[in-house]
Short mmCIF file of C-alpha atoms in Angstrom, two decimals:
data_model
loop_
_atom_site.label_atom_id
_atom_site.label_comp_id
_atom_site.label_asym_id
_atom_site.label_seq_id
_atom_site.Cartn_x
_atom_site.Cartn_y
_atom_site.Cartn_z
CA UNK A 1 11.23 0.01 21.67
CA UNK A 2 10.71 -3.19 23.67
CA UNK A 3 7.41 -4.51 25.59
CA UNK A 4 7.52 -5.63 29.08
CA UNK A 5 4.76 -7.61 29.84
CA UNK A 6 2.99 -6.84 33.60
CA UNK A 7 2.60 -10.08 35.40
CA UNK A 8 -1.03 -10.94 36.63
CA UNK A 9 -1.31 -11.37 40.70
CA UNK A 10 1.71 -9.35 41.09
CA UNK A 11 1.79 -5.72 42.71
CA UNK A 12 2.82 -2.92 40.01
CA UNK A 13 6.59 -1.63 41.23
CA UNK A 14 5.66 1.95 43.03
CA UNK A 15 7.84 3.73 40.28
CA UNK A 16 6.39 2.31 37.52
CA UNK A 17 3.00 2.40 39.06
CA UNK A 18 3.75 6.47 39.27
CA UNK A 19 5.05 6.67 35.82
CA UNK A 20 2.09 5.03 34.61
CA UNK A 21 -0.39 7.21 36.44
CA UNK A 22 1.42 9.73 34.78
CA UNK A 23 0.69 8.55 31.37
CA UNK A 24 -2.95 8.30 32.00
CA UNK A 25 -3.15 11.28 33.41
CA UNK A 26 -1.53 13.45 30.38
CA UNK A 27 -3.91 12.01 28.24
CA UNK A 28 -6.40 14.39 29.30
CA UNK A 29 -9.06 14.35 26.42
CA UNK A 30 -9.23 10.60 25.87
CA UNK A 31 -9.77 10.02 29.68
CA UNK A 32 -13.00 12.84 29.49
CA UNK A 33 -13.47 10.74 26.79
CA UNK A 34 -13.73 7.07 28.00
CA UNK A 35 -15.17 8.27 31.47
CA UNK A 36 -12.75 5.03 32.59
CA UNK A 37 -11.35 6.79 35.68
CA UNK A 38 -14.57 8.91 38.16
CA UNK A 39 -12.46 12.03 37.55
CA UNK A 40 -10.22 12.50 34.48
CA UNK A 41 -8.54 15.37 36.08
CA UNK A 42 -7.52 14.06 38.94
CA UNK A 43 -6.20 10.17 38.03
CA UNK A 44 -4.40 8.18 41.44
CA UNK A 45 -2.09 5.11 41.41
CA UNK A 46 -4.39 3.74 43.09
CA UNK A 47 -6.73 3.72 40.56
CA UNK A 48 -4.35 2.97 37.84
CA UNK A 49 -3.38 -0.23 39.52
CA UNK A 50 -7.10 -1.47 40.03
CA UNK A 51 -7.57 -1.13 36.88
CA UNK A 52 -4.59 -2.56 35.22
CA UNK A 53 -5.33 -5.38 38.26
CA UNK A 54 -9.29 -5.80 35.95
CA UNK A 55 -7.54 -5.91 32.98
CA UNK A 56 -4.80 -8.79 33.88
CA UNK A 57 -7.99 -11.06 35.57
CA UNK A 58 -9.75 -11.02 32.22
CA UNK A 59 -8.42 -14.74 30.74
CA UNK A 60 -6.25 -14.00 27.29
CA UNK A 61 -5.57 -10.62 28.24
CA UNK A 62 -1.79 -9.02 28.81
CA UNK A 63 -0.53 -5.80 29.56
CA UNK A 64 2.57 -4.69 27.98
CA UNK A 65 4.94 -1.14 29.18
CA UNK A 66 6.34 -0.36 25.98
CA UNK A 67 10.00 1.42 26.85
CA UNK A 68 11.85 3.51 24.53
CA UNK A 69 15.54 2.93 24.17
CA UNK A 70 16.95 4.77 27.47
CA UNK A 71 14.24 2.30 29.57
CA UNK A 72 11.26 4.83 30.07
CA UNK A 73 7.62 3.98 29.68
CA UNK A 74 6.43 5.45 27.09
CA UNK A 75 3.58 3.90 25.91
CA UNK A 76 1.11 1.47 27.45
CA UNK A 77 -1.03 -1.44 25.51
CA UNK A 78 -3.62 -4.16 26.72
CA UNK A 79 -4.31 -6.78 24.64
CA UNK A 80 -7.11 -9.89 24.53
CA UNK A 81 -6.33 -13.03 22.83
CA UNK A 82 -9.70 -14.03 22.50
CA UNK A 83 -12.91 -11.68 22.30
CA UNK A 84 -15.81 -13.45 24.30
CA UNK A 85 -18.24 -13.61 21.50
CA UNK A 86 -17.26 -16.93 20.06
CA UNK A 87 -18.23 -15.71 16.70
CA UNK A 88 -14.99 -13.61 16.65
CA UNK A 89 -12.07 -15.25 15.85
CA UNK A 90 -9.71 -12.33 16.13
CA UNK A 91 -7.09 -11.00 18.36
CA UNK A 92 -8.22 -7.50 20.13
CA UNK A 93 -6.07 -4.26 20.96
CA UNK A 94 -7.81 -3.07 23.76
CA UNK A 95 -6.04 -0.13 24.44
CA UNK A 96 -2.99 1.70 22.90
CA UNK A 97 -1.69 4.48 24.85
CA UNK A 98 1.40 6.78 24.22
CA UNK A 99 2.29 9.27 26.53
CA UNK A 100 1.13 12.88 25.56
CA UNK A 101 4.89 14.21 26.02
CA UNK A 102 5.72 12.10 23.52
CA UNK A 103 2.90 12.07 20.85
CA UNK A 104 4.02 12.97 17.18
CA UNK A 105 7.54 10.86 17.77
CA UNK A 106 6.42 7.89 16.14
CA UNK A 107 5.97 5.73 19.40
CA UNK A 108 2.12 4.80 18.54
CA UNK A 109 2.87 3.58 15.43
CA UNK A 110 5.58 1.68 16.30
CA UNK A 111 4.15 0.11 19.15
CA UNK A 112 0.97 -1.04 16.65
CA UNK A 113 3.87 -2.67 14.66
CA UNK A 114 5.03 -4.52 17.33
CA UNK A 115 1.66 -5.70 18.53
CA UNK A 116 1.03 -6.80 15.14
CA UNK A 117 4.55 -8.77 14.43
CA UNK A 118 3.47 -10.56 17.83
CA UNK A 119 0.65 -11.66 16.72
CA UNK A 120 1.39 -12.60 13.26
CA UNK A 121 4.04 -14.84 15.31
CA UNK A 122 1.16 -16.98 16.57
CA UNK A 123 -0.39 -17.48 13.48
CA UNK A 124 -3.54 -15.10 14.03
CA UNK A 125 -4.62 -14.14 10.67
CA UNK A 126 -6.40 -10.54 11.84
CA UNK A 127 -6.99 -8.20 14.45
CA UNK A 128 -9.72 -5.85 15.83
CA UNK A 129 -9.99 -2.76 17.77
CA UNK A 130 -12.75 -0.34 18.62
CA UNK A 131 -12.55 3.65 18.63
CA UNK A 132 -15.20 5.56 20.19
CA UNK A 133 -17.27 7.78 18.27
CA UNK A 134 -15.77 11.29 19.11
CA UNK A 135 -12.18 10.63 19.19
CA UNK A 136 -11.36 11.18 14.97
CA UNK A 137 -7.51 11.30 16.14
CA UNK A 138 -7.39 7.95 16.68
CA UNK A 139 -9.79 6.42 14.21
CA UNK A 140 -7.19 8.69 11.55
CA UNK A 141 -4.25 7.36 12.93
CA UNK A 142 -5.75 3.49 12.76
CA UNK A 143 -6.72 3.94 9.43
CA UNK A 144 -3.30 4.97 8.06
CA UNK A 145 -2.03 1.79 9.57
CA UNK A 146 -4.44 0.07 7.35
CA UNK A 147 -7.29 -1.01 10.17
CA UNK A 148 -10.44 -0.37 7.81
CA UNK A 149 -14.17 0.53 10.01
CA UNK A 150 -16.11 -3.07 9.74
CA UNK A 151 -18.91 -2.01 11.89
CA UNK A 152 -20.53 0.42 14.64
CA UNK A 153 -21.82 -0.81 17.62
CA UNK A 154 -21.50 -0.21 21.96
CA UNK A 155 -18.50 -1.55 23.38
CA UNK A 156 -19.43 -4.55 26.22
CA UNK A 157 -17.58 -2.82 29.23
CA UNK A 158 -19.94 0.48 29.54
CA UNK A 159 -22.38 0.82 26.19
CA UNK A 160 -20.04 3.72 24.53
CA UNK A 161 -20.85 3.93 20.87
CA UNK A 162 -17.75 2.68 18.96
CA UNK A 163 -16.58 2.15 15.48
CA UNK A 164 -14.82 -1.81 15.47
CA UNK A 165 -11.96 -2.03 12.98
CA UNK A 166 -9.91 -4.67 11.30
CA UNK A 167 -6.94 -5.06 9.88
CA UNK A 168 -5.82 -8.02 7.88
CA UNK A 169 -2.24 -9.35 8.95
CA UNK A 170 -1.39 -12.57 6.33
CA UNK A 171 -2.06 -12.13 3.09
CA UNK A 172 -1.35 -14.33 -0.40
CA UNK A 173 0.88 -13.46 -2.96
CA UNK A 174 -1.00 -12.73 -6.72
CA UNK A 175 0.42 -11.74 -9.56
CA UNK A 176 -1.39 -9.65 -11.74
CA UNK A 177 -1.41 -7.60 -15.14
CA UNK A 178 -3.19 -3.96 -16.35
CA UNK A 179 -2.77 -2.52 -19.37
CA UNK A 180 -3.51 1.27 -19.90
CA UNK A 181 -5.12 1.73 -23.29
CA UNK A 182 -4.53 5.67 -24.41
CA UNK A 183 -6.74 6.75 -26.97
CA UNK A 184 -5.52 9.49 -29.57
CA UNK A 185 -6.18 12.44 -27.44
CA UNK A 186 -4.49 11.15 -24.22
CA UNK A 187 -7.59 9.57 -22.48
CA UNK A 188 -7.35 6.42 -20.39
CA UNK A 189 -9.89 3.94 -20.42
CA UNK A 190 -10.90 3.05 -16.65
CA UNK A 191 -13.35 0.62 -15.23
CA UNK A 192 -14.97 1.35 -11.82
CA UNK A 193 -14.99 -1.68 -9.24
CA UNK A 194 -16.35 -2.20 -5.87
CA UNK A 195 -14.37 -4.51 -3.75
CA UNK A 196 -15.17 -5.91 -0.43
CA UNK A 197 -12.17 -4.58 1.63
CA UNK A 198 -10.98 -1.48 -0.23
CA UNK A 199 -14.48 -0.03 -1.66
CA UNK A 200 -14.98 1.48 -5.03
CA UNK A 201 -11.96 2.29 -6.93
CA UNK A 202 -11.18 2.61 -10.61
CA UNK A 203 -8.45 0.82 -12.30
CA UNK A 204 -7.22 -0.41 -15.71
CA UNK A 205 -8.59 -3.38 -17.39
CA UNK A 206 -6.66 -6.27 -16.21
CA UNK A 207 -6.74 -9.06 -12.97
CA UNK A 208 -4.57 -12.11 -11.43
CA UNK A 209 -2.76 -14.18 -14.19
CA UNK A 210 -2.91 -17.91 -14.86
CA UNK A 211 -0.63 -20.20 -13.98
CA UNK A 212 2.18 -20.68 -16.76
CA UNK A 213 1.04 -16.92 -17.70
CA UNK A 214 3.27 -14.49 -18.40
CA UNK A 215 2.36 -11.09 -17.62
CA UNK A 216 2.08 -10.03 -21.35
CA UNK A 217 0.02 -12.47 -21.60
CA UNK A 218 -2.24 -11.99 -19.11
CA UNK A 219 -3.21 -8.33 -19.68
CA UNK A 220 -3.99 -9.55 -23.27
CA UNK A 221 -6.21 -11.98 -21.66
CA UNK A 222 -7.75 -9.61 -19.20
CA UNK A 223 -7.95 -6.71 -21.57
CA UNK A 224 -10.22 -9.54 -24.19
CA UNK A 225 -12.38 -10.12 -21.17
CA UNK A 226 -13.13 -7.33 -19.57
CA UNK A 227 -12.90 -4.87 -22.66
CA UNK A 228 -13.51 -7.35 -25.41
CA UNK A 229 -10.44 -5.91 -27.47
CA UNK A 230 -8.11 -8.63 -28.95
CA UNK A 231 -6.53 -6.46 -31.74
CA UNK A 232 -3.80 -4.50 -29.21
CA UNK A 233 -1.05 -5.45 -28.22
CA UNK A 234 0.68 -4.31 -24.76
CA UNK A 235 3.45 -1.68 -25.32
CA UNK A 236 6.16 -0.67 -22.40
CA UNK A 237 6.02 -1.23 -19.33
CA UNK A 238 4.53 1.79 -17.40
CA UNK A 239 5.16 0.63 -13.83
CA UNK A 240 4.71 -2.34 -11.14
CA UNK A 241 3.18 -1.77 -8.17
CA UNK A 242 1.96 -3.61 -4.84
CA UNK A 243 -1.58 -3.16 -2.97
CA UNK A 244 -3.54 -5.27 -0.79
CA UNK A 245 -7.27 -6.08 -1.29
CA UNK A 246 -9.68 -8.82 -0.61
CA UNK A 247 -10.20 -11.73 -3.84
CA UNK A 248 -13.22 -14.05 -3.86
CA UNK A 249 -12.82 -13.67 -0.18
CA UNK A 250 -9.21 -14.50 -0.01
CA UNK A 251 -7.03 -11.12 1.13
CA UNK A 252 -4.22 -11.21 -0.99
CA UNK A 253 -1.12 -9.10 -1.37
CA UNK A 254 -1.10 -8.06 -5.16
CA UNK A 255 1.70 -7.22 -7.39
CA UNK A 256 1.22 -5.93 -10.82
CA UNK A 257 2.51 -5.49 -13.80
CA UNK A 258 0.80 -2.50 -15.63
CA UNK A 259 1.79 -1.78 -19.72
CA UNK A 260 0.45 0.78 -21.63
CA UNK A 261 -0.45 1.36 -25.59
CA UNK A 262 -2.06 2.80 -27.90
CA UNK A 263 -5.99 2.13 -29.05
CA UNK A 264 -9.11 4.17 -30.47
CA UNK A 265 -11.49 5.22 -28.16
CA UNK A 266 -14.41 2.52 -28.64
CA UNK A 267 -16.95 1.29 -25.91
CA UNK A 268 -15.96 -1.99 -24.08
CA UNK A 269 -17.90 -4.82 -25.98
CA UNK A 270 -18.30 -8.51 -27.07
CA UNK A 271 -20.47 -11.41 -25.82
CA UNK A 272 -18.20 -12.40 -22.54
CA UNK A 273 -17.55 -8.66 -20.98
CA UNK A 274 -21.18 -8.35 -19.46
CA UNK A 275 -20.39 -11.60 -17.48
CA UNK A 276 -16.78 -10.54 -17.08
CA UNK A 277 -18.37 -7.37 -15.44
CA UNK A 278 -20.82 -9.33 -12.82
CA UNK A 279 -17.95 -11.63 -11.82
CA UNK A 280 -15.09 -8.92 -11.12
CA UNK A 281 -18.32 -6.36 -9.44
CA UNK A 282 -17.16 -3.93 -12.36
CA UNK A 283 -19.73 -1.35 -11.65
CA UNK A 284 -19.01 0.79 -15.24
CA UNK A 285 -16.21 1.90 -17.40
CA UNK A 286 -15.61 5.30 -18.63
CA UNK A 287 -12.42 6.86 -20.71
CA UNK A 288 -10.82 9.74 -18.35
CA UNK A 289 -8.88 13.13 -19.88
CA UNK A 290 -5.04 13.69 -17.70
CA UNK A 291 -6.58 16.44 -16.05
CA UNK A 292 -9.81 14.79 -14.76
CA UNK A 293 -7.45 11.65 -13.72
CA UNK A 294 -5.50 14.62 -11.26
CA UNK A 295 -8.87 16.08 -10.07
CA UNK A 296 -10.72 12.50 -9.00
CA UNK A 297 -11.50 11.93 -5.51
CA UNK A 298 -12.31 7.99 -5.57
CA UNK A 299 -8.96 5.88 -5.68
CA UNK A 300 -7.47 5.63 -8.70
CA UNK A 301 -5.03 2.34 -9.84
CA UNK A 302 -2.24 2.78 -9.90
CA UNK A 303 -1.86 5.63 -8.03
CA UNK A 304 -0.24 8.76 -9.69
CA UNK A 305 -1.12 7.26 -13.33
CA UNK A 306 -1.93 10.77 -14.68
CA UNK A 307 2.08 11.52 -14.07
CA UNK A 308 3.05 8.29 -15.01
CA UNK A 309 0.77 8.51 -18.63
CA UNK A 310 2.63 12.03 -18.87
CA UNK A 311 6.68 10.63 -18.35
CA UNK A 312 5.61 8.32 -20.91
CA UNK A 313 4.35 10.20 -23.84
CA UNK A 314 7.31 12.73 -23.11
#
């Protein structure tokens, strides 16, 4: 796919312009929708290039025809460098529009890609969109591209109640350790944390390592602090695994080692875990069977842990 930017000041190319129309046009529901065009039913070049005309005058903004690989338009994006509450430091997507002929292809996705590689390019660290309430197509196809709801409000342009997203686009490398403690009848001890970008989630004991740690080391650490166990020691490695979240504020891209052993089942305890609890937002802890690990419907660290407890003990 490649972008071709619309120039500001300069008249649309009538075949384009008609392609484009057409693009609007098939997307009939969103254009009920939006009420952006007096009759969604009946959409006119015209129109199309009055608006695109609005769009280009606003400073920061750009228009970019997304083309697949034989040169059609198949998608259409606006873009705003800079949103005009100063308070916002982010990069907006305004609008990202694939032609309904070609929906389920894997153009919208791919154009969000793009839009995000260009702005990671000039160094912005996020970007926003907003989704109006009524459309949960799009705000479920934004949220599998990792855009997360940050608040609800009217969008400036006509008062439509909208949900704004975000999506985090640099993050920091951490390296991190878990160890899964299995008690004699298979359970898993858990802890349950709230974070501020990913929500509550349960995960084994275990956080970012020191520098000079290894990551042995580190989930012995952890496991003390959090659990208040120093008499285990970490077994095999059970898996690694990558995920993004937000530290003291910082969003970092994390990548853990996770071991597992063998421990009774006891009740996390000693004079630092209480503290180690407020710090990390642990909000309790709780030892979970293999089956109620495959029936839980908050997120559970690492992901498919019940399966990977199972290959183990097999």
């Amino acid at each position: 796919m490649m972008l071709e930017p619309l120039v500001s000041g300069q008249d649309i190319p009538v075949p384009l312009l008609g392609e484009l129309t057409a693009l609007y046009a098939s997307n009939r529901a969103y254009q009920r929708l939006s009420g952006d065009f007096p009759d969604p039913d009946d959409i006119r070049p015209g129109q199309v290039a009055d608006a695109l005309a609005g769009e280009l005058a606003v400073p920061g903004a750009e228009v970019l025809v997304a083309r697949a690989g034989d040169g059609r338009p198949v998608g259409i994006a606006i873009t705003l460098a800079h949103h005009p509450d100063p308070a916002d430091p982010d990069p907006w997507i305004g609008l990202l529009m694939v032609d309904a002929a070609e929906h389920g292809k894997g153009h919208g996705r791919t154009l969000a890609e793009l839009l995000e590689k260009r702005f990671r390019a000039e160094g912005r660290a996020a970007v926003r969109l907003a989704v109006l309430d009524g459309d949960p197509g799009a705000l479920a196809f934004w949220t599998s591209l990792g855009y997360r709801v940050i608040a609800h409000r009217p969008d400036r342009a006509l008062g439509r109640p909208c949900a704004v997203l975000r999506k985090v686009l640099h993050r920091t490398p951490r390296r991190a350790a878990r160890i899964a403690v299995v008690d004699p009848e298979g359970a898993v001890l858990l802890l349950r944390y709230d974070n501020t970008e990913v929500g509550v989630h349960w995960a084994l004991p275990g956080g970012g390592l020191e520098p000079g740690e290894t990551p042995r080391e580190g989930a012995l650490r952890e496991l003390a602090e959090e659990a208040g166990w120093s008499d285990l020691e970490p077994g095999p490695l059970l898996c690694t695994w990558e995920h993004d979240f937000t530290h003291t504020g910082v969003p970092v891209r994390q990548h853990e080692h996770v071991y597992v052993t063998r421990g009774p089942r006891r009740a996390p305890a000693g004079p630092e875990v209480a503290a180690a609890h407020a710090t990390d937002l642990i909000l309790e802890w709780r030892w979970w069977s293999r089956r109620e690990l495959a029936e839980e419907r908050e997120p559970v660290w690492p992901p498919d842990l019940a399966r990977l407890l199972d290959e183990w003990e097999a």
